[in-house]
PDB file of C-alpha atoms in Angstrom:
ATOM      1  CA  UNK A  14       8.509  -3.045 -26.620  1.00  0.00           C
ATOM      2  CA  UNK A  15      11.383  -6.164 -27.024  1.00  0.00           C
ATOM      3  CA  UNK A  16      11.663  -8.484 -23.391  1.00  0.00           C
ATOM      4  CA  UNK A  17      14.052  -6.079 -22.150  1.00  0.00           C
ATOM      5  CA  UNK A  18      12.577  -3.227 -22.028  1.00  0.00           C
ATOM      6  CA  UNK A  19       9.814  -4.823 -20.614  1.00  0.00           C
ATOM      7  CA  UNK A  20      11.080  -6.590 -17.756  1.00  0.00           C
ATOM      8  CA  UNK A  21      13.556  -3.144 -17.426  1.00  0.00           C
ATOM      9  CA  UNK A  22       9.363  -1.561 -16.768  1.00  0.00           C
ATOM     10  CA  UNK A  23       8.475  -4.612 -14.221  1.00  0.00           C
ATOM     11  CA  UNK A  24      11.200  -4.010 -12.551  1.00  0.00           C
ATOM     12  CA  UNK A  25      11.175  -0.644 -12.048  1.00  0.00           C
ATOM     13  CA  UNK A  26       7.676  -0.935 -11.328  1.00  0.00           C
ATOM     14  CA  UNK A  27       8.111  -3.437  -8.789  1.00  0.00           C
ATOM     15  CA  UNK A  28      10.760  -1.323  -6.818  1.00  0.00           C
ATOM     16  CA  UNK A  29       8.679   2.548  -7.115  1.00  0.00           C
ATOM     17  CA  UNK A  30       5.956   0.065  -5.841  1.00  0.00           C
ATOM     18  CA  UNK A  31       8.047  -1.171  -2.666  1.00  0.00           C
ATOM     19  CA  UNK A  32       9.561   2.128  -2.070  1.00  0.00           C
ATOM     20  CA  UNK A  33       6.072   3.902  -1.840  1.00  0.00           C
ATOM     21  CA  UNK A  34       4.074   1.272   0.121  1.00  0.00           C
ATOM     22  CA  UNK A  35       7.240   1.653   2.838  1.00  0.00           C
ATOM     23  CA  UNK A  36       7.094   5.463   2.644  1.00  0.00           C
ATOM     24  CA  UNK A  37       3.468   5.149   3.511  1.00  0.00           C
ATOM     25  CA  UNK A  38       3.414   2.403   6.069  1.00  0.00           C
ATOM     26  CA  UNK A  39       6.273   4.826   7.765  1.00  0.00           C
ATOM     27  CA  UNK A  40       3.837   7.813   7.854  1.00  0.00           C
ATOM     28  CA  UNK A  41       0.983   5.076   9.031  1.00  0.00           C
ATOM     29  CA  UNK A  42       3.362   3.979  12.415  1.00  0.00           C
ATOM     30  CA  UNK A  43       4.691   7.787  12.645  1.00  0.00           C
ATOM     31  CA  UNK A  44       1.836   9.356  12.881  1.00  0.00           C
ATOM     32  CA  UNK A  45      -0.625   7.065  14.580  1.00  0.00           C
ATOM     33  CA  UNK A  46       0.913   3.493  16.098  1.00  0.00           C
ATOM     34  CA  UNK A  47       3.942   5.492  17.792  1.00  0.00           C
ATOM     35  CA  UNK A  48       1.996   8.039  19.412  1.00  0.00           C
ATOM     36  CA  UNK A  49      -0.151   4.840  20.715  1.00  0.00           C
ATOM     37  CA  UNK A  50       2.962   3.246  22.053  1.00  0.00           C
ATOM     38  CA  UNK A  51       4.450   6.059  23.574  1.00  0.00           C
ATOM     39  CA  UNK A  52       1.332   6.709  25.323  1.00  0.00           C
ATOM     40  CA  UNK A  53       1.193   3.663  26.197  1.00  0.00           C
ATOM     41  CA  UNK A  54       4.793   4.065  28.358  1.00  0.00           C
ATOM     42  CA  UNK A  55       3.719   7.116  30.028  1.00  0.00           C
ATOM     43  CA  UNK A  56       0.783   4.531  31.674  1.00  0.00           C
ATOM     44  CA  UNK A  57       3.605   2.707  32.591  1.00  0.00           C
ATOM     45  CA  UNK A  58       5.689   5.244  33.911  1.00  0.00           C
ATOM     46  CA  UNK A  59       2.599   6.395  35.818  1.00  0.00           C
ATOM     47  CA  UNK A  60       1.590   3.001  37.198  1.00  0.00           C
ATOM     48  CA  UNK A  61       5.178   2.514  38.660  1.00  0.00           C
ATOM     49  CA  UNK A  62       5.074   5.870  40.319  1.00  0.00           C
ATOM     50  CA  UNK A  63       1.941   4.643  41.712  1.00  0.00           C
ATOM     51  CA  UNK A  64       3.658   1.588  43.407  1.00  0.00           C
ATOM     52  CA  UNK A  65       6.655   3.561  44.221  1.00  0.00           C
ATOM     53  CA  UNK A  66       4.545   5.442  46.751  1.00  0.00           C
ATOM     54  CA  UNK A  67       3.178   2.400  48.355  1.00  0.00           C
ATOM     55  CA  UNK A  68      -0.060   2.066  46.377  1.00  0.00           C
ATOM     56  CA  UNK A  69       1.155  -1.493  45.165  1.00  0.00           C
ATOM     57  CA  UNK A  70      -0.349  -3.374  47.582  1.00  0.00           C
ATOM     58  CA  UNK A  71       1.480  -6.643  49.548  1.00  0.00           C
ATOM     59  CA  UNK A  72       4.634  -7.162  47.668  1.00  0.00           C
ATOM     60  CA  UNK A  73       5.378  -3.423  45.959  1.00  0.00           C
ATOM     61  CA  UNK A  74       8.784  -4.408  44.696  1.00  0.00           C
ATOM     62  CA  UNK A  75       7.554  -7.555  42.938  1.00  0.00           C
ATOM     63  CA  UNK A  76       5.057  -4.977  41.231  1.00  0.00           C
ATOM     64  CA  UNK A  77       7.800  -2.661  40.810  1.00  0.00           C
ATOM     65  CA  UNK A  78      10.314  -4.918  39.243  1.00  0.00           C
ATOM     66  CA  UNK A  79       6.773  -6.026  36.686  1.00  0.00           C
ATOM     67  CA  UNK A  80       6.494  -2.793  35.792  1.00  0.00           C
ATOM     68  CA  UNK A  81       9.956  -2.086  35.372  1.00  0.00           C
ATOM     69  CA  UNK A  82      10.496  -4.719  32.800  1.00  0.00           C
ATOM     70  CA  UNK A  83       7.103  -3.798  30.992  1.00  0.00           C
ATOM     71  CA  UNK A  84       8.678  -0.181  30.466  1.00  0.00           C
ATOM     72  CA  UNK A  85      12.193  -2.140  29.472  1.00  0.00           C
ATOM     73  CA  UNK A  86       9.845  -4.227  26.787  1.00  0.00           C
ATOM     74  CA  UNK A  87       7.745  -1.432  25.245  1.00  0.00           C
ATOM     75  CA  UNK A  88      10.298   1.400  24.646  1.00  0.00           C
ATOM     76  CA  UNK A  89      13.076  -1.972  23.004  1.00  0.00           C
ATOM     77  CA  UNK A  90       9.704  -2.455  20.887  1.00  0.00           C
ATOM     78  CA  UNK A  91       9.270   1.106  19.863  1.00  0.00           C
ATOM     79  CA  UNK A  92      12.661   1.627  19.343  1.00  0.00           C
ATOM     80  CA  UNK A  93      12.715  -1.722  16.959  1.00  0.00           C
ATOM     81  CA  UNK A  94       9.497  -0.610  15.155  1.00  0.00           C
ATOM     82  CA  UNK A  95      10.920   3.099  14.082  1.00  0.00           C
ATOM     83  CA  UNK A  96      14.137   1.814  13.631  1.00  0.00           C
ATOM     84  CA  UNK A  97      13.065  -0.629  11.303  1.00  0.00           C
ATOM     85  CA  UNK A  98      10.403   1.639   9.045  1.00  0.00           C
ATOM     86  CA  UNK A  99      13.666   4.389   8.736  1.00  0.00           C
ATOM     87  CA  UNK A 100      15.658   1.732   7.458  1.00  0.00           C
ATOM     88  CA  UNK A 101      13.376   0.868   4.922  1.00  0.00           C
ATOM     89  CA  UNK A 102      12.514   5.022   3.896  1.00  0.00           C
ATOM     90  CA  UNK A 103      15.316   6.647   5.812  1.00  0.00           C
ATOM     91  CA  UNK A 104      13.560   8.823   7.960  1.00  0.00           C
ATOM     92  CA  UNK A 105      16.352  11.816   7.184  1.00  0.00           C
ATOM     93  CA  UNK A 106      14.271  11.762   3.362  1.00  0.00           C
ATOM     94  CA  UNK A 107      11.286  12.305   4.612  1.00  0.00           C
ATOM     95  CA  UNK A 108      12.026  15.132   7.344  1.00  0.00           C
ATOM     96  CA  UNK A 109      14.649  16.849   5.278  1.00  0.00           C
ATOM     97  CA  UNK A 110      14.218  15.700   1.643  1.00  0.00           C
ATOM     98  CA  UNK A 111      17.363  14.668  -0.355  1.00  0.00           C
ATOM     99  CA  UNK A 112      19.668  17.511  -0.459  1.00  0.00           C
ATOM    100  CA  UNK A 113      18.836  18.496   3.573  1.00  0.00           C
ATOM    101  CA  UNK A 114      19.459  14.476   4.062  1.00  0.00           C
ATOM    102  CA  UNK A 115      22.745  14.510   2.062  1.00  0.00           C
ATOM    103  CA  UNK A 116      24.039  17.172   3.815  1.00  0.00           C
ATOM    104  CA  UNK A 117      22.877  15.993   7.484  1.00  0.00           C
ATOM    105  CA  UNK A 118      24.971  12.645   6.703  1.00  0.00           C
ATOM    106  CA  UNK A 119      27.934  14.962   5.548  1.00  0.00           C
ATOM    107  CA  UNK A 120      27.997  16.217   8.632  1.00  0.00           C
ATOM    108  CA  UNK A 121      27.503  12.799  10.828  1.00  0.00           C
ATOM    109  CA  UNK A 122      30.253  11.443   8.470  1.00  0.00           C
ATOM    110  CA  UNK A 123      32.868  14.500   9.945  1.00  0.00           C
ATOM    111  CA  UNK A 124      33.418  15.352   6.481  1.00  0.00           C
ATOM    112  CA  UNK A 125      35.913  18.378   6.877  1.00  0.00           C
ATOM    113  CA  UNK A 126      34.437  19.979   3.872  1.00  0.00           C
ATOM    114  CA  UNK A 127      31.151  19.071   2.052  1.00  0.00           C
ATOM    115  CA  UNK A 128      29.693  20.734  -0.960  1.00  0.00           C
ATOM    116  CA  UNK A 129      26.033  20.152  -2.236  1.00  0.00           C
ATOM    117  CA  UNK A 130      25.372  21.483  -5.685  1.00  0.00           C
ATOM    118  CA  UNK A 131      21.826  21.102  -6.864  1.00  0.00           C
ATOM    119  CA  UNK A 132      18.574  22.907  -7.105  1.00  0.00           C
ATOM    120  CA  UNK A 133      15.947  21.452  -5.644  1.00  0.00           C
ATOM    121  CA  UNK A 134      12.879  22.688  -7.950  1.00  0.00           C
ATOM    122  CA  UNK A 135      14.450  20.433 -10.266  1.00  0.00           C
ATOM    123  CA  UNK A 136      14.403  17.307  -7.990  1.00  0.00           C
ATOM    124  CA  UNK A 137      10.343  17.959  -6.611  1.00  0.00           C
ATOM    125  CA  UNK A 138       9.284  15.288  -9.324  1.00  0.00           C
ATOM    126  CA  UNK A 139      11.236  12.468  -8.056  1.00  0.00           C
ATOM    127  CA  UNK A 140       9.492   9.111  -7.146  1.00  0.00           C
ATOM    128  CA  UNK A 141      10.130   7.471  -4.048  1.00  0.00           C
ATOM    129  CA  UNK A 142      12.146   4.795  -5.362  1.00  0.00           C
ATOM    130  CA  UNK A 143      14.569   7.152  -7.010  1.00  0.00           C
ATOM    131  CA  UNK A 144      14.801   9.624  -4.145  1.00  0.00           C
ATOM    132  CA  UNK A 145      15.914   6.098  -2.067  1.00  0.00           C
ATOM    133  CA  UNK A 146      18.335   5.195  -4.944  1.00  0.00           C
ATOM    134  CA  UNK A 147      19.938   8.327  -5.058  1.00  0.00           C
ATOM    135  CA  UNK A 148      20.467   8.779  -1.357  1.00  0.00           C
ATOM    136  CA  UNK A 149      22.003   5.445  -0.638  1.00  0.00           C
ATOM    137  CA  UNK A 150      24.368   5.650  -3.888  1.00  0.00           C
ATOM    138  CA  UNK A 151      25.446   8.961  -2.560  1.00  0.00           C
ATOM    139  CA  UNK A 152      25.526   7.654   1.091  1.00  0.00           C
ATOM    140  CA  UNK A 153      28.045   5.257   0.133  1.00  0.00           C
ATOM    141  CA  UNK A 154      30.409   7.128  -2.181  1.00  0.00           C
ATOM    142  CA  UNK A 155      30.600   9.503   0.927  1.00  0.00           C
ATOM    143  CA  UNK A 156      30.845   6.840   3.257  1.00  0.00           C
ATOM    144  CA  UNK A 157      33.935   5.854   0.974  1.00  0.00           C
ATOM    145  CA  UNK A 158      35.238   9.702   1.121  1.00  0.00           C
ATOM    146  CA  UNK A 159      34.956   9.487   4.966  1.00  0.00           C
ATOM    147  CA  UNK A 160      37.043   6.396   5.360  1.00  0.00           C
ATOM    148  CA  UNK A 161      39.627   7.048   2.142  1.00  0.00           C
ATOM    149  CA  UNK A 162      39.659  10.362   0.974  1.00  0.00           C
ATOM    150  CA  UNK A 163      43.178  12.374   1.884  1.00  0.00           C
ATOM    151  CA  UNK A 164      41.523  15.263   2.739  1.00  0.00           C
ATOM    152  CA  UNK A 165      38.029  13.641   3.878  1.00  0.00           C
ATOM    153  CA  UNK A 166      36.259  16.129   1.342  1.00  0.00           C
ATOM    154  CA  UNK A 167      33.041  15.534  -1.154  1.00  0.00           C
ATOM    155  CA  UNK A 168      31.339  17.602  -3.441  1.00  0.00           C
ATOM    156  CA  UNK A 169      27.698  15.641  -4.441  1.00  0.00           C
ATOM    157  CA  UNK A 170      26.350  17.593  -7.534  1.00  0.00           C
ATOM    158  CA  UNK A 171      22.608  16.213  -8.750  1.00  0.00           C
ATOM    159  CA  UNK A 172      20.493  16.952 -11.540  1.00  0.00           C
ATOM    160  CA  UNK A 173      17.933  16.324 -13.986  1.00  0.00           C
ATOM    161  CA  UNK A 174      18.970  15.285 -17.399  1.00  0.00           C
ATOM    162  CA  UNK A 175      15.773  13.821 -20.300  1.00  0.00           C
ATOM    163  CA  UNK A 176      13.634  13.200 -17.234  1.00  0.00           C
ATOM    164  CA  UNK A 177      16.583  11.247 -15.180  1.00  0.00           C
ATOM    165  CA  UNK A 178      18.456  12.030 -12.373  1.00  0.00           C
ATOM    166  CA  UNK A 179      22.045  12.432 -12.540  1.00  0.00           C
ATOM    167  CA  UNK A 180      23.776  12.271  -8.968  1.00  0.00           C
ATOM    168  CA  UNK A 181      27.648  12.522  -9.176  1.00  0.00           C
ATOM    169  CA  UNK A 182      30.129  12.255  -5.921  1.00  0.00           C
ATOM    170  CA  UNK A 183      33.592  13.177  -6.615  1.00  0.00           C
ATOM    171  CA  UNK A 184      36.266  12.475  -3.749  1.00  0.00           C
ATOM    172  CA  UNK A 185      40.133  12.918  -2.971  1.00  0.00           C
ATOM    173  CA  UNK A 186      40.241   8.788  -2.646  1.00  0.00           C
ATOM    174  CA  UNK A 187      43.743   7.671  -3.546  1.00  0.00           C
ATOM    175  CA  UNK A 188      45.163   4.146  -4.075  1.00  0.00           C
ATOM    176  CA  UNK A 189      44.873   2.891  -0.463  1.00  0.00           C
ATOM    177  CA  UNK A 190      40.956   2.528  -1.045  1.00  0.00           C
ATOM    178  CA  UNK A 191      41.858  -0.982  -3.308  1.00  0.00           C
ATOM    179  CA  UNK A 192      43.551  -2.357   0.138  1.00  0.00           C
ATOM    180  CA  UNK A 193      40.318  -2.412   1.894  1.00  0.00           C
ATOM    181  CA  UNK A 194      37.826  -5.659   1.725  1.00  0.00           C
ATOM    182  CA  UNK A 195      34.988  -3.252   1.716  1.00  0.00           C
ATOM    183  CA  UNK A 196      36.060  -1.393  -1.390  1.00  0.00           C
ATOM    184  CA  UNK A 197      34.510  -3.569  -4.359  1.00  0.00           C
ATOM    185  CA  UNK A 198      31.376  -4.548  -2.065  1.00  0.00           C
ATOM    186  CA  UNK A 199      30.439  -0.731  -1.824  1.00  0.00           C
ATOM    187  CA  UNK A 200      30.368  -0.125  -5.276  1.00  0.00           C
ATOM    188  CA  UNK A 201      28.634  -2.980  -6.620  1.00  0.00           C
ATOM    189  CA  UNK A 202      26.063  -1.659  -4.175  1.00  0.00           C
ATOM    190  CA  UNK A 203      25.347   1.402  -6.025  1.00  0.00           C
ATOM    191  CA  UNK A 204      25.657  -0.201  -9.068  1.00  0.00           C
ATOM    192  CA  UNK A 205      23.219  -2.731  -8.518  1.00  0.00           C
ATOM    193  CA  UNK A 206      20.526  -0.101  -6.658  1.00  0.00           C
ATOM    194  CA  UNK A 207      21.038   2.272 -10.438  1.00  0.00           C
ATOM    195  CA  UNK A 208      20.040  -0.859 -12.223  1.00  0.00           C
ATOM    196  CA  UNK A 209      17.453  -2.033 -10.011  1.00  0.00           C
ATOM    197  CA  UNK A 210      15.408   1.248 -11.430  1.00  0.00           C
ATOM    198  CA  UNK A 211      16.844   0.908 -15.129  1.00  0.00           C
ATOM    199  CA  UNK A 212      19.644   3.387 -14.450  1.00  0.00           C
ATOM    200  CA  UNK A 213      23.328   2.999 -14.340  1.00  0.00           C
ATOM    201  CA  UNK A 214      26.109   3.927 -12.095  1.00  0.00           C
ATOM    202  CA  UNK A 215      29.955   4.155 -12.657  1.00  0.00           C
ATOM    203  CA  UNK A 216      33.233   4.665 -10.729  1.00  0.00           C
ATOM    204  CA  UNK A 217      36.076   6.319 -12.239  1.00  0.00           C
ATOM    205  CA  UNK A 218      39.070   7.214 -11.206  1.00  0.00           C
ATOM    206  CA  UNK A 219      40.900  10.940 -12.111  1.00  0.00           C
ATOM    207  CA  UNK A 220      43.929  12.405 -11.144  1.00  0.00           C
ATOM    208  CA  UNK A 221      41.947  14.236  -8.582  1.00  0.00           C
ATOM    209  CA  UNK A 222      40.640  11.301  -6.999  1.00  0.00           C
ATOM    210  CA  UNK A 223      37.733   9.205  -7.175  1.00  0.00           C
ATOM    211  CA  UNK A 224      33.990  10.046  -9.359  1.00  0.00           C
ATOM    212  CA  UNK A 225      30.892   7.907  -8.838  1.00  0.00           C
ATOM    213  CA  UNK A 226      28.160   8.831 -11.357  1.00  0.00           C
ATOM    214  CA  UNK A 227      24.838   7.546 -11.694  1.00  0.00           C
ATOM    215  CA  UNK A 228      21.841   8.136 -13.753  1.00  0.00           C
ATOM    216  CA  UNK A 229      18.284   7.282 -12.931  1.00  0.00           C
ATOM    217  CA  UNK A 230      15.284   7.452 -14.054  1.00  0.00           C
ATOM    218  CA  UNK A 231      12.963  10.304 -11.932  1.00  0.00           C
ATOM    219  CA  UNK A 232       9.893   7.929 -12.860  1.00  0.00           C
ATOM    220  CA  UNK A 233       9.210   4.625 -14.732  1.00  0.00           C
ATOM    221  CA  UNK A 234       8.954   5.072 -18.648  1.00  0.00           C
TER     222      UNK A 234
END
């Protein structure tokens, strides 16, 4: 194995690793610290109805306007802490795996017509990392659709090619995409998250429109 191919492995190591040790500190503050938390508010909320009735001793609306802004404090913090874990594992993967995930942002996106083409028996083997990879790459080419296609139409097809997964996006974007400052950002993007993992993603334009196509490895070599 040359120095490539080796730091190619590292690398791909190193990012499997990451996406895994998020997925599971997600489950970790899913399943036991945000049940703690939101427990935790319902003592609140309980408390304050307590003081409400007059059970709060000399000065109830000082306790009030405590408890109040203990409430105000612990959901913000809740709302931070799952916000944060989704962002690092969206938490659309893990509820509705990728295709269910693609398809729920097709339809937050508005996307007048969205069509999914993959079977998912041959997407059960995919690591972390890649299922993260793929659904951010195809986030953003439909992201792109949404703000540049004529029609505001997709169709995402994915799969498995020699052990990789092949994810392609194909759009009605016309010329008016190059006019945007976003345009080149976006792609880079996906290119760089494809070759993060040792795969490689490409943008082409048809007389159709607009194809993103990337290939990634399901699991390091």
């Amino acid at each position: 194995m040359d120095r490539r191919e080796k730091n190619g492995k590292v690398a791909w190591e190193l990012t499997a690793g990451i996406e895994e040790e998020r997925q599971r500190l997600r489950r970790e503050i899913h399943d036991q610290m945000a049940p703690a938390l939101a427990a935790l508010r319902l003592r609140f909320d309980l408390a304050r109805e307590v003081v409400a009735d007059g059970a709060g001793g000399p000065d109830p609306l000082d306790s009030l306007d405590s408890v109040d802004e203990a409430i105000r404090n612990l959901g913000d913090a809740l709302s931070g802490l799952l916000a944060a874990i989704d962002g690092a594992f969206p938490a659309e993967l893990a509820r509705l795996g990728l295709i269910g995930a693609l398809a729920d942002l097709g339809a937050f996106l508005s996307l007048a017509d969205l069509r999914i083409e993959a079977d998912e028996n041959e997407l059960l083997e995919m690591s972390p990392a890649c299922e993260v990879a793929a659904y951010k790459i195809a986030a953003e080419a439909l992201t792109n659709a949404r703000k540049y296609s004529s029609d505001r139409s997709a169709v995402v097809r994915i799969d498995r090619q020699d052990g990789d997964i092949v994810l392609q996006v194909s759009s009605a974007i016309g010329s008016e995409r190059e006019r945007h400052p976003s345009y080149g950002v976006g792609f880079r993007s996906m290119r760089e998250r494809a070759a993060a993992l040792g795969g490689k993603c490409n943008v082409r334009a048809t007389d159709e429109g607009m194809v993103v196509r990337a290939r990634i490895p399901s699991r390091p070599a």
